[in-house]
Tab-separated table of C-alpha atoms in Angstrom:
chain	number	residue	atom	x	y	z
A	19	UNK	CA	-54.892	-19.432	78.752
A	20	UNK	CA	-51.042	-19.904	78.406
A	21	UNK	CA	-49.913	-22.629	80.904
A	22	UNK	CA	-46.346	-22.960	82.142
A	23	UNK	CA	-44.743	-26.246	82.911
A	24	UNK	CA	-45.236	-25.480	86.592
A	25	UNK	CA	-48.864	-24.536	86.059
A	26	UNK	CA	-49.705	-27.790	84.053
A	27	UNK	CA	-47.739	-29.944	86.753
A	28	UNK	CA	-50.063	-28.110	89.565
A	29	UNK	CA	-53.329	-29.046	87.465
A	30	UNK	CA	-52.185	-32.451	86.745
A	31	UNK	CA	-51.642	-33.024	90.457
A	32	UNK	CA	-55.236	-31.804	91.272
A	33	UNK	CA	-56.436	-34.179	88.721
A	34	UNK	CA	-54.560	-37.114	90.587
A	35	UNK	CA	-52.016	-37.415	87.991
A	36	UNK	CA	-48.841	-36.103	89.726
A	37	UNK	CA	-45.944	-35.039	87.581
A	38	UNK	CA	-43.048	-32.759	88.079
A	39	UNK	CA	-42.548	-29.669	85.624
A	40	UNK	CA	-39.458	-31.387	84.126
A	41	UNK	CA	-41.555	-34.571	83.771
A	42	UNK	CA	-44.255	-32.507	82.073
A	43	UNK	CA	-41.805	-31.010	79.706
A	44	UNK	CA	-40.468	-34.491	78.621
A	45	UNK	CA	-43.753	-35.661	77.952
A	46	UNK	CA	-44.801	-32.675	75.989
A	47	UNK	CA	-41.499	-33.067	73.841
A	48	UNK	CA	-42.452	-36.674	73.072
A	49	UNK	CA	-45.726	-35.473	71.852
A	50	UNK	CA	-44.058	-32.905	69.266
A	51	UNK	CA	-44.796	-29.790	71.558
A	52	UNK	CA	-42.155	-27.117	71.913
A	53	UNK	CA	-42.002	-23.342	72.821
A	54	UNK	CA	-42.716	-21.597	69.530
A	55	UNK	CA	-43.383	-17.887	68.785
A	56	UNK	CA	-46.140	-16.581	66.388
A	57	UNK	CA	-45.415	-16.959	62.746
A	58	UNK	CA	-46.485	-14.430	60.293
A	59	UNK	CA	-47.801	-16.731	57.512
A	60	UNK	CA	-51.312	-15.602	56.997
A	61	UNK	CA	-51.251	-12.970	54.040
A	62	UNK	CA	-54.882	-12.549	53.827
A	63	UNK	CA	-56.880	-12.407	50.842
A	64	UNK	CA	-55.255	-11.213	47.738
A	65	UNK	CA	-56.635	-8.307	45.893
A	66	UNK	CA	-58.420	-9.400	42.843
A	67	UNK	CA	-56.200	-7.159	40.729
A	68	UNK	CA	-53.058	-7.926	42.540
A	69	UNK	CA	-51.328	-9.885	39.531
A	70	UNK	CA	-52.691	-7.514	36.993
A	71	UNK	CA	-51.022	-4.616	38.751
A	72	UNK	CA	-47.716	-6.215	38.949
A	73	UNK	CA	-47.914	-7.100	35.171
A	74	UNK	CA	-48.890	-3.532	34.500
A	75	UNK	CA	-45.959	-1.959	36.525
A	76	UNK	CA	-43.556	-4.306	34.679
A	77	UNK	CA	-44.830	-3.156	31.440
A	78	UNK	CA	-44.634	0.545	32.442
A	79	UNK	CA	-40.836	0.021	33.557
A	80	UNK	CA	-40.246	-1.647	30.320
A	81	UNK	CA	-41.707	1.171	28.162
A	82	UNK	CA	-40.106	3.940	30.080
A	83	UNK	CA	-36.708	2.234	30.072
A	84	UNK	CA	-36.943	1.692	26.270
A	85	UNK	CA	-37.548	5.280	25.824
A	86	UNK	CA	-34.737	6.301	28.043
A	87	UNK	CA	-37.041	8.042	30.557
A	88	UNK	CA	-36.515	8.271	34.310
A	89	UNK	CA	-38.105	5.727	36.664
A	90	UNK	CA	-37.760	6.096	40.392
A	91	UNK	CA	-39.001	4.237	43.405
A	92	UNK	CA	-39.878	6.203	46.426
A	93	UNK	CA	-40.783	5.282	50.126
A	94	UNK	CA	-40.235	6.685	53.406
A	95	UNK	CA	-37.789	4.701	55.634
A	96	UNK	CA	-38.484	3.875	59.327
A	97	UNK	CA	-38.139	7.143	61.305
A	98	UNK	CA	-35.342	7.235	63.835
A	99	UNK	CA	-34.676	9.197	67.180
A	100	UNK	CA	-31.513	11.054	66.982
A	101	UNK	CA	-29.362	10.811	70.223
A	102	UNK	CA	-27.930	8.345	72.428
A	103	UNK	CA	-30.130	5.469	71.748
A	104	UNK	CA	-29.678	1.957	70.763
A	105	UNK	CA	-29.425	1.125	66.957
A	106	UNK	CA	-30.139	-2.424	66.245
A	107	UNK	CA	-27.391	-4.837	64.947
A	108	UNK	CA	-23.724	-5.287	65.874
A	109	UNK	CA	-20.505	-3.653	64.756
A	110	UNK	CA	-16.958	-4.651	65.302
A	111	UNK	CA	-15.412	-2.674	68.266
A	112	UNK	CA	-13.208	-3.276	71.353
A	113	UNK	CA	-15.850	-1.687	73.623
A	114	UNK	CA	-19.563	-1.421	73.093
A	115	UNK	CA	-21.126	2.030	72.400
A	116	UNK	CA	-22.922	3.152	75.561
A	117	UNK	CA	-26.334	4.662	75.046
A	118	UNK	CA	-29.451	5.550	77.153
A	119	UNK	CA	-31.317	2.696	78.747
A	120	UNK	CA	-34.638	4.004	77.733
A	121	UNK	CA	-35.707	5.368	74.301
A	122	UNK	CA	-37.513	8.647	75.530
A	123	UNK	CA	-38.354	10.983	72.910
A	124	UNK	CA	-37.927	13.894	75.148
A	125	UNK	CA	-34.245	12.944	75.416
A	126	UNK	CA	-33.660	13.134	71.650
A	127	UNK	CA	-32.031	15.930	69.545
A	128	UNK	CA	-34.967	15.251	67.202
A	129	UNK	CA	-36.856	12.666	65.062
A	130	UNK	CA	-35.442	11.918	61.465
A	131	UNK	CA	-37.905	11.195	58.781
A	132	UNK	CA	-35.713	9.509	56.029
A	133	UNK	CA	-37.448	9.787	52.329
A	134	UNK	CA	-35.843	7.946	49.826
A	135	UNK	CA	-35.632	8.229	45.989
A	136	UNK	CA	-33.982	5.322	44.197
A	137	UNK	CA	-33.204	5.929	40.423
A	138	UNK	CA	-33.652	2.385	38.746
A	139	UNK	CA	-31.779	3.232	35.626
A	140	UNK	CA	-28.560	4.326	37.177
A	141	UNK	CA	-28.649	2.371	40.575
A	142	UNK	CA	-28.496	5.571	42.455
A	143	UNK	CA	-30.285	6.543	45.845
A	144	UNK	CA	-30.983	9.889	47.264
A	145	UNK	CA	-32.260	10.384	50.863
A	146	UNK	CA	-33.926	13.476	52.040
A	147	UNK	CA	-33.981	13.395	55.897
A	148	UNK	CA	-36.722	15.505	57.302
A	149	UNK	CA	-36.973	16.843	60.896
A	150	UNK	CA	-40.863	17.242	60.903
A	151	UNK	CA	-43.904	14.971	59.877
A	152	UNK	CA	-44.057	12.523	57.125
A	153	UNK	CA	-46.866	14.209	55.000
A	154	UNK	CA	-47.615	14.184	51.076
A	155	UNK	CA	-46.150	17.668	50.955
A	156	UNK	CA	-42.872	16.562	52.423
A	157	UNK	CA	-42.727	13.492	50.064
A	158	UNK	CA	-43.424	15.697	47.014
A	159	UNK	CA	-40.748	18.359	48.237
A	160	UNK	CA	-38.190	15.563	48.513
A	161	UNK	CA	-38.943	14.280	44.989
A	162	UNK	CA	-38.994	17.856	43.632
A	163	UNK	CA	-35.398	18.528	45.194
A	164	UNK	CA	-34.197	15.260	43.642
A	165	UNK	CA	-35.609	16.314	40.205
A	166	UNK	CA	-33.887	19.788	40.534
A	167	UNK	CA	-30.657	18.357	41.614
A	168	UNK	CA	-30.188	14.979	40.205
A	169	UNK	CA	-33.152	13.922	37.801
A	170	UNK	CA	-33.133	16.556	35.200
A	171	UNK	CA	-29.209	16.510	35.231
A	172	UNK	CA	-29.268	12.691	34.506
A	173	UNK	CA	-32.288	12.942	32.116
A	174	UNK	CA	-31.943	16.280	30.324
A	175	UNK	CA	-34.282	15.579	27.751
A	176	UNK	CA	-36.834	13.894	29.912
A	177	UNK	CA	-40.434	15.157	29.688
A	178	UNK	CA	-42.064	12.256	31.511
A	179	UNK	CA	-41.260	10.458	34.776
A	180	UNK	CA	-42.306	7.074	36.160
A	181	UNK	CA	-42.819	6.914	40.038
A	182	UNK	CA	-43.295	3.472	41.733
A	183	UNK	CA	-44.790	3.867	45.265
A	184	UNK	CA	-46.507	1.832	48.181
A	185	UNK	CA	-50.349	1.907	48.296
A	186	UNK	CA	-50.215	3.582	51.562
A	187	UNK	CA	-48.198	6.286	53.737
A	188	UNK	CA	-47.429	9.777	52.564
A	189	UNK	CA	-47.196	8.802	48.984
A	190	UNK	CA	-50.264	6.411	48.969
A	191	UNK	CA	-52.928	6.153	46.386
A	192	UNK	CA	-55.628	7.675	48.588
A	193	UNK	CA	-54.162	11.092	49.773
A	194	UNK	CA	-55.409	13.813	47.748
A	195	UNK	CA	-52.558	16.190	48.843
A	196	UNK	CA	-50.094	13.730	47.284
A	197	UNK	CA	-51.750	14.218	43.726
A	198	UNK	CA	-52.202	17.818	44.165
A	199	UNK	CA	-48.640	18.439	45.243
A	200	UNK	CA	-47.397	16.485	42.466
A	201	UNK	CA	-49.300	18.480	40.074
A	202	UNK	CA	-48.181	21.956	41.470
A	203	UNK	CA	-44.650	21.295	42.605
A	204	UNK	CA	-43.483	18.817	40.104
A	205	UNK	CA	-45.732	18.589	36.866
A	206	UNK	CA	-46.569	22.172	36.573
A	207	UNK	CA	-43.261	23.724	37.961
A	208	UNK	CA	-41.125	21.617	35.419
A	209	UNK	CA	-43.534	20.753	32.615
A	210	UNK	CA	-43.189	17.218	33.350
A	211	UNK	CA	-46.007	14.501	33.037
A	212	UNK	CA	-45.843	12.326	36.159
A	213	UNK	CA	-46.977	8.643	35.868
A	214	UNK	CA	-47.453	7.115	39.265
A	215	UNK	CA	-47.956	3.191	39.679
A	216	UNK	CA	-48.655	2.053	43.283
A	217	UNK	CA	-47.916	-1.611	44.520
A	218	UNK	CA	-51.074	-3.421	45.814
A	219	UNK	CA	-51.755	-3.080	49.668
A	220	UNK	CA	-49.366	-5.339	51.533
A	221	UNK	CA	-46.985	-5.646	48.689
A	222	UNK	CA	-44.520	-2.934	49.742
A	223	UNK	CA	-41.424	-5.474	49.828
A	224	UNK	CA	-41.688	-5.545	46.107
A	225	UNK	CA	-40.975	-1.838	45.890
A	226	UNK	CA	-37.433	-1.666	44.378
A	227	UNK	CA	-36.360	0.889	47.215
A	228	UNK	CA	-36.730	-1.533	50.009
A	229	UNK	CA	-34.474	-4.103	48.903
A	230	UNK	CA	-32.060	-2.127	46.757
A	231	UNK	CA	-31.564	0.880	48.909
A	232	UNK	CA	-33.102	0.946	52.286
A	233	UNK	CA	-31.743	-2.585	53.504
A	234	UNK	CA	-28.295	-1.513	52.657
A	235	UNK	CA	-28.482	1.585	54.527
A	236	UNK	CA	-29.602	-0.536	57.640
A	237	UNK	CA	-26.826	-2.659	57.178
A	238	UNK	CA	-24.310	0.205	57.092
A	239	UNK	CA	-25.293	1.924	60.294
A	240	UNK	CA	-26.237	-1.386	62.297
A	241	UNK	CA	-24.948	-1.174	65.876
A	242	UNK	CA	-24.185	2.519	65.507
A	243	UNK	CA	-25.916	5.023	67.386
A	244	UNK	CA	-27.248	7.904	65.426
A	245	UNK	CA	-26.172	10.608	67.809
A	246	UNK	CA	-26.642	13.712	65.332
A	247	UNK	CA	-28.164	14.387	62.117
A	248	UNK	CA	-24.813	14.695	60.643
A	249	UNK	CA	-23.808	11.267	61.679
A	250	UNK	CA	-27.106	9.645	60.220
A	251	UNK	CA	-26.307	11.669	56.891
A	252	UNK	CA	-22.704	10.339	56.791
A	253	UNK	CA	-23.825	6.605	57.085
A	254	UNK	CA	-26.233	7.113	54.466
A	255	UNK	CA	-23.751	8.662	52.155
A	256	UNK	CA	-21.331	5.865	52.999
A	257	UNK	CA	-23.647	3.078	51.721
A	258	UNK	CA	-22.366	1.402	48.758
A	259	UNK	CA	-22.736	-2.218	47.024
A	260	UNK	CA	-20.537	-4.383	44.864
A	261	UNK	CA	-23.203	-3.640	42.116
A	262	UNK	CA	-22.218	-0.212	42.087
A	263	UNK	CA	-24.929	1.574	44.298
A	264	UNK	CA	-24.038	5.270	45.339
A	265	UNK	CA	-26.184	7.064	47.620
A	266	UNK	CA	-26.574	10.926	48.498
A	267	UNK	CA	-28.224	12.367	51.405
A	268	UNK	CA	-29.437	15.810	52.462
A	269	UNK	CA	-31.439	17.527	55.227
A	270	UNK	CA	-34.716	18.740	54.277
A	271	UNK	CA	-35.634	21.074	57.042
A	272	UNK	CA	-39.157	22.696	57.515
A	273	UNK	CA	-42.224	22.273	59.528
A	274	UNK	CA	-44.946	20.174	57.684
A	275	UNK	CA	-48.346	20.313	59.040
A	276	UNK	CA	-50.570	17.210	59.204
A	277	UNK	CA	-54.285	17.072	58.358
A	278	UNK	CA	-54.298	19.254	55.396
A	279	UNK	CA	-57.075	18.712	53.042
A	280	UNK	CA	-57.723	19.253	49.416
A	281	UNK	CA	-61.458	20.060	48.443
A	282	UNK	CA	-63.513	18.524	45.593
A	283	UNK	CA	-63.034	21.892	43.669
A	284	UNK	CA	-59.400	21.747	43.896
A	285	UNK	CA	-59.327	18.086	42.816
A	286	UNK	CA	-61.255	19.058	39.536
A	287	UNK	CA	-58.664	21.568	38.737
A	288	UNK	CA	-55.969	18.740	38.582
A	289	UNK	CA	-54.912	17.546	35.167
A	290	UNK	CA	-55.242	13.935	36.179
A	291	UNK	CA	-55.674	10.877	33.805
A	292	UNK	CA	-56.503	7.692	35.491
A	293	UNK	CA	-55.180	4.468	33.416
A	294	UNK	CA	-57.731	2.035	32.321
A	295	UNK	CA	-55.944	-0.810	34.153
A	296	UNK	CA	-56.391	-0.514	37.934
A	297	UNK	CA	-57.179	3.282	37.742
A	298	UNK	CA	-56.922	3.831	41.469
A	299	UNK	CA	-53.400	2.698	41.551
A	300	UNK	CA	-52.254	4.178	37.915
A	301	UNK	CA	-52.483	7.561	36.974
A	302	UNK	CA	-50.741	10.370	35.027
A	303	UNK	CA	-50.593	13.873	35.974
A	304	UNK	CA	-49.823	16.304	33.032
A	305	UNK	CA	-48.704	19.981	33.097
A	306	UNK	CA	-51.770	22.410	33.118
A	307	UNK	CA	-51.701	24.635	29.971
A	308	UNK	CA	-52.447	27.875	32.145
A	309	UNK	CA	-49.350	27.274	34.314
A	310	UNK	CA	-45.884	28.465	32.875
A	311	UNK	CA	-43.302	25.755	33.691
A	312	UNK	CA	-39.833	26.641	35.473
A	313	UNK	CA	-37.259	26.483	32.828
């Protein structure tokens, strides 16, 4: 049971060792005690293939870069309520921004779901802000939109794409819908072989998009309420770094249903090749020969 100085003083008094709360505090400090918050230090057991996967990802990145092929890092940034709500951080101003006392979802204009795509080769970011649910279909729609507008323009001769993603979430290694949508919307539609490498569970901070894109977006809008979707998009587009990062942002409207399932029969129709190294985390989806790509 947690005990305050006052409670400890009372208990010492009942044990015939009277001491005031300040005295108890001084005695505790002499013994090396102080008020401390919980510290997140226990990482848990490492997956036996953790290092092997990191080495494999690095090999894949080097191979794709040497061949001049596109490499993207993808993830969903923290979802944000749009409206008069407090945004963490501070900004220079003569007066503070006045926002709602409570963050009630019913008072929001909507909830933004920012899905990011970071181009490792060109140091460019692209964020598609959804207004519905964060689903595998939404994630693949964002990647497909990026390929149509940015990817195939920057890599006109590319027939292969490397995607680096977290192990969980809408683009995790478990959701069948993620793989099925990559097959239908990206691989089949554009005749593109798509290789996906997932970072091990609990290792999302090593995903390049987190520290090369998302962190700078958070800094750029720190202390600024995201009152409208246009405001949010403007802050994302205004994100730059001295290393030359540029970012584009688009609204990706539409309703995405959760709970969609892909049957065993549908999975068997995918042209999916699992790699010999960590096959759950590394796989390539190739175009199906019976589907004509979109030229």
